[in-house]
Coordinates of C-alpha atoms in Angstrom, one line a residue:
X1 CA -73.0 13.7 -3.4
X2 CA -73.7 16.9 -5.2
X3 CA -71.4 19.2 -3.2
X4 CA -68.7 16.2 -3.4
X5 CA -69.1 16.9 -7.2
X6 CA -68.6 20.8 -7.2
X7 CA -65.3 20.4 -5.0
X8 CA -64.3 17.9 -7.2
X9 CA -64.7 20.5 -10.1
X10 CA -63.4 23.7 -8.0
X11 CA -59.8 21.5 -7.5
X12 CA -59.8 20.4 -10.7
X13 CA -60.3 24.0 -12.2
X14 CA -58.7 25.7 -9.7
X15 CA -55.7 27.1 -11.7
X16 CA -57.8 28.5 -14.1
X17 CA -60.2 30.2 -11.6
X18 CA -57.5 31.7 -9.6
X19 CA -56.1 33.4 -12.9
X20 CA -59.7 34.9 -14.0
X21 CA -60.3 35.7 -10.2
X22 CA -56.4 37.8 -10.3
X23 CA -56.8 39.1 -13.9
X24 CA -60.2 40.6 -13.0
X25 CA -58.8 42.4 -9.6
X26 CA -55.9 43.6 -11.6
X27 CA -58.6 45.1 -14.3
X28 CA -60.7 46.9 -11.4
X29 CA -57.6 48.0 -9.7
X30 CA -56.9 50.8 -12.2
X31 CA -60.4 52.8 -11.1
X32 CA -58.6 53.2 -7.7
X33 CA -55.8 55.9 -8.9
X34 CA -56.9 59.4 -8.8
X35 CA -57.0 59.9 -13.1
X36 CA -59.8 57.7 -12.4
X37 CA -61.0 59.6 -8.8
X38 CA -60.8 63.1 -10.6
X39 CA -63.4 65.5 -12.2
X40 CA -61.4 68.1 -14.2
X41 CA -60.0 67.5 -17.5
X42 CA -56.5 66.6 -16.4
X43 CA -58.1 63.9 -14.6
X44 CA -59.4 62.6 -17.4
X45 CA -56.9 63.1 -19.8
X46 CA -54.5 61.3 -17.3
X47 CA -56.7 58.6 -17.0
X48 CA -56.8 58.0 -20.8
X49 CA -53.1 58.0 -20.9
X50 CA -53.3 55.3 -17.8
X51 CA -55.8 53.1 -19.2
X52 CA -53.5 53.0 -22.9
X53 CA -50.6 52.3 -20.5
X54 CA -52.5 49.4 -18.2
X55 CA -54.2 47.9 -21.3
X56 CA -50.8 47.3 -23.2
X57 CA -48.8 46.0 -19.9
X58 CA -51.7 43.5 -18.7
X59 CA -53.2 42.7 -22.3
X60 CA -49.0 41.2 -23.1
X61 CA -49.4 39.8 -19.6
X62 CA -52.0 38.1 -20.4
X63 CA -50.9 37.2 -23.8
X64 CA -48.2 35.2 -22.2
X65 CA -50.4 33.7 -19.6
X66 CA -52.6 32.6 -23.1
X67 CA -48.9 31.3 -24.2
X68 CA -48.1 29.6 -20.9
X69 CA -51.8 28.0 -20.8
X70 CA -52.1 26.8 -24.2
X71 CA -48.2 25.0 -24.1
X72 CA -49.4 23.4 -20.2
X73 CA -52.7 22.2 -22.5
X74 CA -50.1 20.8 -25.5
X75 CA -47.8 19.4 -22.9
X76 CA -50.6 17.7 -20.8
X77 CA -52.0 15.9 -23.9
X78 CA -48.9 14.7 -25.1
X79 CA -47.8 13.4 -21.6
X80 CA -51.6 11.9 -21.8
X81 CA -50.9 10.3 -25.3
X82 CA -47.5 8.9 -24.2
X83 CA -49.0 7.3 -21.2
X84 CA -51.6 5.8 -23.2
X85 CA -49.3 4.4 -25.9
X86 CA -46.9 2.8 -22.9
X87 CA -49.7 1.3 -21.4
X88 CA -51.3 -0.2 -24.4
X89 CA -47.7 -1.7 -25.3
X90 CA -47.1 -2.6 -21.8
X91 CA -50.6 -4.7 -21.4
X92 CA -50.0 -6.2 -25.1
X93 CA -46.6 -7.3 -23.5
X94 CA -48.3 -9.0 -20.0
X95 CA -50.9 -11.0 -22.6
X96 CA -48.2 -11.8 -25.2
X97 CA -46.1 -13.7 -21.9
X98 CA -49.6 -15.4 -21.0
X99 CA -49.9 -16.4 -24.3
X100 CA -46.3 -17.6 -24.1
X101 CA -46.9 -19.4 -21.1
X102 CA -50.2 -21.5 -22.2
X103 CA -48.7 -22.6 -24.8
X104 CA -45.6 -24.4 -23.6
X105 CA -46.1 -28.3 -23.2
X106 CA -43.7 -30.6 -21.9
X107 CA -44.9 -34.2 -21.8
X108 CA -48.7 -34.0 -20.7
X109 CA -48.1 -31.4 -18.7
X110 CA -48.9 -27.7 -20.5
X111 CA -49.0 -23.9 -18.9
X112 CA -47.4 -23.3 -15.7
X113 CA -47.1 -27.1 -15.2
X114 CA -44.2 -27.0 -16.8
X115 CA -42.4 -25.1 -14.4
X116 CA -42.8 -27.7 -11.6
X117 CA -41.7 -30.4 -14.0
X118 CA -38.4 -28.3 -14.7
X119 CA -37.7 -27.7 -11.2
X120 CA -38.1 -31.3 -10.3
X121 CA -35.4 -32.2 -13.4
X122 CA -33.1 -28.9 -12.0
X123 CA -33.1 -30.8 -8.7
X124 CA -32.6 -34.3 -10.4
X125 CA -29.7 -32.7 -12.0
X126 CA -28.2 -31.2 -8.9
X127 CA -28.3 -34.9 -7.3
X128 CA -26.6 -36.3 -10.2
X129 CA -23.8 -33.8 -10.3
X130 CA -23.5 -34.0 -6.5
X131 CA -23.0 -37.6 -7.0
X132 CA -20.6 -37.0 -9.7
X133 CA -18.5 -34.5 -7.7
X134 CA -17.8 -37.3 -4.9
X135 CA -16.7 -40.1 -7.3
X136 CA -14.7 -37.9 -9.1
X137 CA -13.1 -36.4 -5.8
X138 CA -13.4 -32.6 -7.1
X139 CA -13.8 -29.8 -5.6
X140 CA -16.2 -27.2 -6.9
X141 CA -17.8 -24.1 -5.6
X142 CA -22.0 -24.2 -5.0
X143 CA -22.8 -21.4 -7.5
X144 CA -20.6 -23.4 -10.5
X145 CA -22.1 -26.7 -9.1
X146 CA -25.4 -24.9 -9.5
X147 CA -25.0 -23.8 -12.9
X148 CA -23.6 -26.9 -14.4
X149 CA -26.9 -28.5 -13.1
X150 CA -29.2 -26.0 -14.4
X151 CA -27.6 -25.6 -18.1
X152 CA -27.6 -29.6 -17.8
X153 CA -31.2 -29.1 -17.5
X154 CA -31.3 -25.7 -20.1
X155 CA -28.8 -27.6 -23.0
X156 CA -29.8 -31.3 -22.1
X157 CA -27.3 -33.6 -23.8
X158 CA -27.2 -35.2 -27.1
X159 CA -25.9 -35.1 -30.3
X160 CA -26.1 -31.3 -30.5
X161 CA -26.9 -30.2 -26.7
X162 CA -23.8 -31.9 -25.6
X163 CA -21.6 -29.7 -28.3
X164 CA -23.4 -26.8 -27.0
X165 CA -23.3 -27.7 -23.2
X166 CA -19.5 -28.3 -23.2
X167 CA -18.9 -24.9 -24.5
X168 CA -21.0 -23.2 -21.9
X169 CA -19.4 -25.6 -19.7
X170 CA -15.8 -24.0 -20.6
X171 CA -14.5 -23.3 -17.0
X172 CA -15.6 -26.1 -15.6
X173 CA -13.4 -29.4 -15.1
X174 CA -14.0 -31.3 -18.2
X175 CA -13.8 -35.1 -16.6
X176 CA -17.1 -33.3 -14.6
X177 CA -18.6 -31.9 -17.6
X178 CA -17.8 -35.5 -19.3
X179 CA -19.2 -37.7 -16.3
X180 CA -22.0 -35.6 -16.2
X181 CA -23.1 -35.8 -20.0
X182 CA -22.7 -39.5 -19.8
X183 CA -25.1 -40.0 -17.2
X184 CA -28.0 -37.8 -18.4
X185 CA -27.6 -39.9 -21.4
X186 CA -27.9 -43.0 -20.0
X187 CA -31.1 -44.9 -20.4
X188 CA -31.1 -46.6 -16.7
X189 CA -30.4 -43.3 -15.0
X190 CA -33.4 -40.9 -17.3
X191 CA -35.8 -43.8 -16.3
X192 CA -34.8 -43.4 -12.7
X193 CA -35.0 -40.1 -12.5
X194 CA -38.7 -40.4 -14.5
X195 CA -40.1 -42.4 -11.3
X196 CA -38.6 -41.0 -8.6
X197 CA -39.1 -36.7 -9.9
X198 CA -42.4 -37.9 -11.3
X199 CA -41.5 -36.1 -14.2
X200 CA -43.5 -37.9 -16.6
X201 CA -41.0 -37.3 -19.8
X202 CA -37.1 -38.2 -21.0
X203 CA -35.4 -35.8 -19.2
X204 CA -32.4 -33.5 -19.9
X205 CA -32.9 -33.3 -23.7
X206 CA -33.0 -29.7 -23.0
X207 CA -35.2 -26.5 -23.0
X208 CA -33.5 -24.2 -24.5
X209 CA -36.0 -23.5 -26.8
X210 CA -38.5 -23.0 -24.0
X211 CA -36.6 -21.3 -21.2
X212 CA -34.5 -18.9 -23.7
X213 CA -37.9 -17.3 -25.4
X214 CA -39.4 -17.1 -22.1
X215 CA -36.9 -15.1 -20.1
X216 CA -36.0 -13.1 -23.3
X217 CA -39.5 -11.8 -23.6
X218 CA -40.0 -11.6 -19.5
X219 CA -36.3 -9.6 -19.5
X220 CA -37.7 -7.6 -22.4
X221 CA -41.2 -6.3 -21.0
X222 CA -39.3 -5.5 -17.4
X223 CA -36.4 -3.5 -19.5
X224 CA -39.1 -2.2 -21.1
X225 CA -40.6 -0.3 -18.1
X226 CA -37.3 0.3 -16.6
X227 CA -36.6 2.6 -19.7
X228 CA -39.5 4.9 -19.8
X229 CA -39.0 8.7 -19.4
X230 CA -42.6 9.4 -18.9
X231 CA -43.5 10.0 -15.1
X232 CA -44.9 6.8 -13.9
X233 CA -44.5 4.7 -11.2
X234 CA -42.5 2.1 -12.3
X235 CA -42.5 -0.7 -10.3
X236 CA -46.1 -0.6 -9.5
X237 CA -46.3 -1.5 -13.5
X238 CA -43.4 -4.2 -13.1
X239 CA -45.6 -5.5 -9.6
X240 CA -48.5 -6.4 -12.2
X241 CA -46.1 -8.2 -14.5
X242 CA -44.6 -10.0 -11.5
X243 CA -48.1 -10.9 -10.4
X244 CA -48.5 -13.6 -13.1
X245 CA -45.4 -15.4 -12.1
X246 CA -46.0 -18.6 -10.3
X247 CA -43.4 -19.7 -7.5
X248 CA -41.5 -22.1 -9.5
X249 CA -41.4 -20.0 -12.1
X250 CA -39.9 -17.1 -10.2
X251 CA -37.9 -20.1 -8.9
X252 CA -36.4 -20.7 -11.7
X253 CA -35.8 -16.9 -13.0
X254 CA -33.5 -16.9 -9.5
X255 CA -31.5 -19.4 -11.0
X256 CA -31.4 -18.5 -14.4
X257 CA -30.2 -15.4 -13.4
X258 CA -27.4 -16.8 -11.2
X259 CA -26.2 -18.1 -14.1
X260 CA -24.1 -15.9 -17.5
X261 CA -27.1 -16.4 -19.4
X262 CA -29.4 -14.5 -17.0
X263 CA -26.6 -12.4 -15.3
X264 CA -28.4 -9.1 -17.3
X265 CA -31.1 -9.4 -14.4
X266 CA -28.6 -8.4 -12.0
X267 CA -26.3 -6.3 -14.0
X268 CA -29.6 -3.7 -15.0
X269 CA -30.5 -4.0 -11.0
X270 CA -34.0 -5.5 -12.4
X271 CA -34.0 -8.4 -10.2
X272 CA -33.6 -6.1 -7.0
X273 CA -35.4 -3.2 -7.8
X274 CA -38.6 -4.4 -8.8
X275 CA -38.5 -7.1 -6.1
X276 CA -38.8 -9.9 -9.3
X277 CA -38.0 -13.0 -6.7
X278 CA -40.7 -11.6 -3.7
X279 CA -43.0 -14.1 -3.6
X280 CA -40.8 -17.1 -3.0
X281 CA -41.3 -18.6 0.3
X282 CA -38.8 -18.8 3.2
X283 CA -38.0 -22.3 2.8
X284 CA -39.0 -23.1 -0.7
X285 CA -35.6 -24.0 -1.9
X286 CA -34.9 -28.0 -1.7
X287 CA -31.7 -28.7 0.0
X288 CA -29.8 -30.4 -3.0
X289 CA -29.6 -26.8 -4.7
X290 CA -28.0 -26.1 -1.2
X291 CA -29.8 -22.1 -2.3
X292 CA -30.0 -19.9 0.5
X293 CA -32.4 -17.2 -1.6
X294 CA -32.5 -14.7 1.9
X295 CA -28.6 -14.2 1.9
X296 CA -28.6 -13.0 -1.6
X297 CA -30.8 -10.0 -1.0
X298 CA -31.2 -6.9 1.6
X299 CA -33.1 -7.5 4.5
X300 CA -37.0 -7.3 3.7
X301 CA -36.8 -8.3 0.3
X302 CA -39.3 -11.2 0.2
X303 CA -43.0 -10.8 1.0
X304 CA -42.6 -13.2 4.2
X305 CA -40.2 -10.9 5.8
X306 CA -43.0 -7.9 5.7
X307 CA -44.8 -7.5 8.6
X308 CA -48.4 -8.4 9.9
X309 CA -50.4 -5.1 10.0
X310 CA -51.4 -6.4 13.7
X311 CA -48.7 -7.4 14.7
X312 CA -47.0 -4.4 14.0
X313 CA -49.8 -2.6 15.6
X314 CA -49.1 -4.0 18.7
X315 CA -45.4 -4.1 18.4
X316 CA -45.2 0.1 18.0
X317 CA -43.2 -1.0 14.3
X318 CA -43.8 0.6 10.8
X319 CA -44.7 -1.1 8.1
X320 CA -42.0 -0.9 5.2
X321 CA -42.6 1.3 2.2

């Protein structure tokens, strides 16, 4: 254990011990010329002149080695200081979305419950506007089919929502958009929905107020590793932020930002680089979003594509990095 110790402390002070070990070789050095070899007087006087020489050419060597040092020491603590100050904001960040996250309550459900509750109303929204598609007799692509049915869910309808959902709603036929806020106003259709989702609340009065400080802060604390200078390894820090995401709640971000109001997570590369979707499983997707998560991204993306340590083993294959 000891000698484990004093290598530890010979690597960590190697540097330093390499520049007394080369200054004093360069001090003895001098004794080898023959000023220093000599007996007469010459000799010595030479050697005088040679040891003025060699002490004002290695003491400003070693003045700028003191230099050098004592800027590496300055630069070392302030790259220590501004590591400390990102990780103490970054860790204030993860608790502040925990904080945010236990305290959302829809209905009786609170935390993370949530989540599943707005998933179930996304997909009761997506089988309404399915429904609403046919008897209309319009055609519609999935990925605007998907995002009337999620701002459906993120607006809701009423008094205001509607005004606000109609003008999200711009490019989308208005006899849809019309057909669609009748429905989710509808008494008959909410209680449906309330038995057969389980939701256990009115739905589509909107979460606006919910989703949009959620995603603003999660956007905000990614963004805010993705904009350090310091040297750090960045998505090992984003990893532990992901890490409290449940699956419906990185459900949900994949949707979100599949939609304008979450585009930001693929125009900054976030939602790719630091993997933000990984954990959703092959087939997690119900088939009313008609979602196919696996074609969206590059080939090893999600943590069920990586492969089984022993079954690589055996197959001769790497692991992925």
């Amino acid at each position: 254990m000891i000698e484990k110790d004093n290598e530890t402390w010979f690597r960590r002070n190697r540097v330093g011990l390499l520049i007394v070990v080369g200054g004093f070789a360069a001090m003895n050095a001098i004794f080898l010329t023959d000023a220093f070899r000599g007996a007469d007087s010459a000799s010595a006087e030479g050697a005088g002149q040679l040891g003025d020489f060699v002490g004002g050419y290695v003491g400003t060597l070693f003045v700028l080695l003191s230099v050098w040092l004592l800027y590496a020491t300055l630069h070392s603590q302030r790259v220590a200081q501004q590591l400390q100050s990102f990780e103490a904001r970054f860790f204030e960040l993860i608790k502040m979305h925990r904080d945010n996250v236990a305290e959302v309550q829809l209905g009786e459900a609170h935390g993370r419950r949530v989540f599943i509750k707005i998933y179930s109303e996304l997909l009761a929204a997506m089988e309404i506007a399915r429904s609403s598609v046919e008897g209309l007799g319009i055609r519609i692509e999935q990925r605007a089919l998907l995002k009337l049915a999620y701002y459906c869910v993120f607006y809701g309808v009423g008094p205001n929502s509607s005004r606000m959902l109609r003008h999200a709603l711009g490019d989308i036929d208005e006899a849809l958009v019309d057909e669609m806020d009748w429905k989710l106003q509808d008494a008959d259709v909410c209680e449906r929905v309330c038995k057969e989702y389980a939701i256990g609340y009115r739905p589509f009065r909107g979460h606006q107020s919910r989703l949009g400080h959620y995603y603003r802060h999660l956007y905000q604390s990614v963004r805010y590793v993705d904009q350090q200078k310091i040297s750090i390894d960045k998505y090992d820090y984003v990893k532990t932020l992901r890490a409290q995401l449940t699956t419906h709640e990185q459900a949900l971000l994949l949707v979100n930002s599949l939609t304008p109001v979450g585009f930001n997570w693929w125009k900054q590369n976030l939602i790719l680089d630091y993997r933000m979707v990984k954990n959703l499983p092959k087939h997690f997707f119900d088939p009313l979003l008609d979602l196919e998560a696996p074609r969206l991204f590059p080939k090893g993306y999600f943590e069920w594509e990586e492969v089984h340590p022993r079954s690589s083993a055996a197959a001769g294959a790497r692991l992925p990095g």
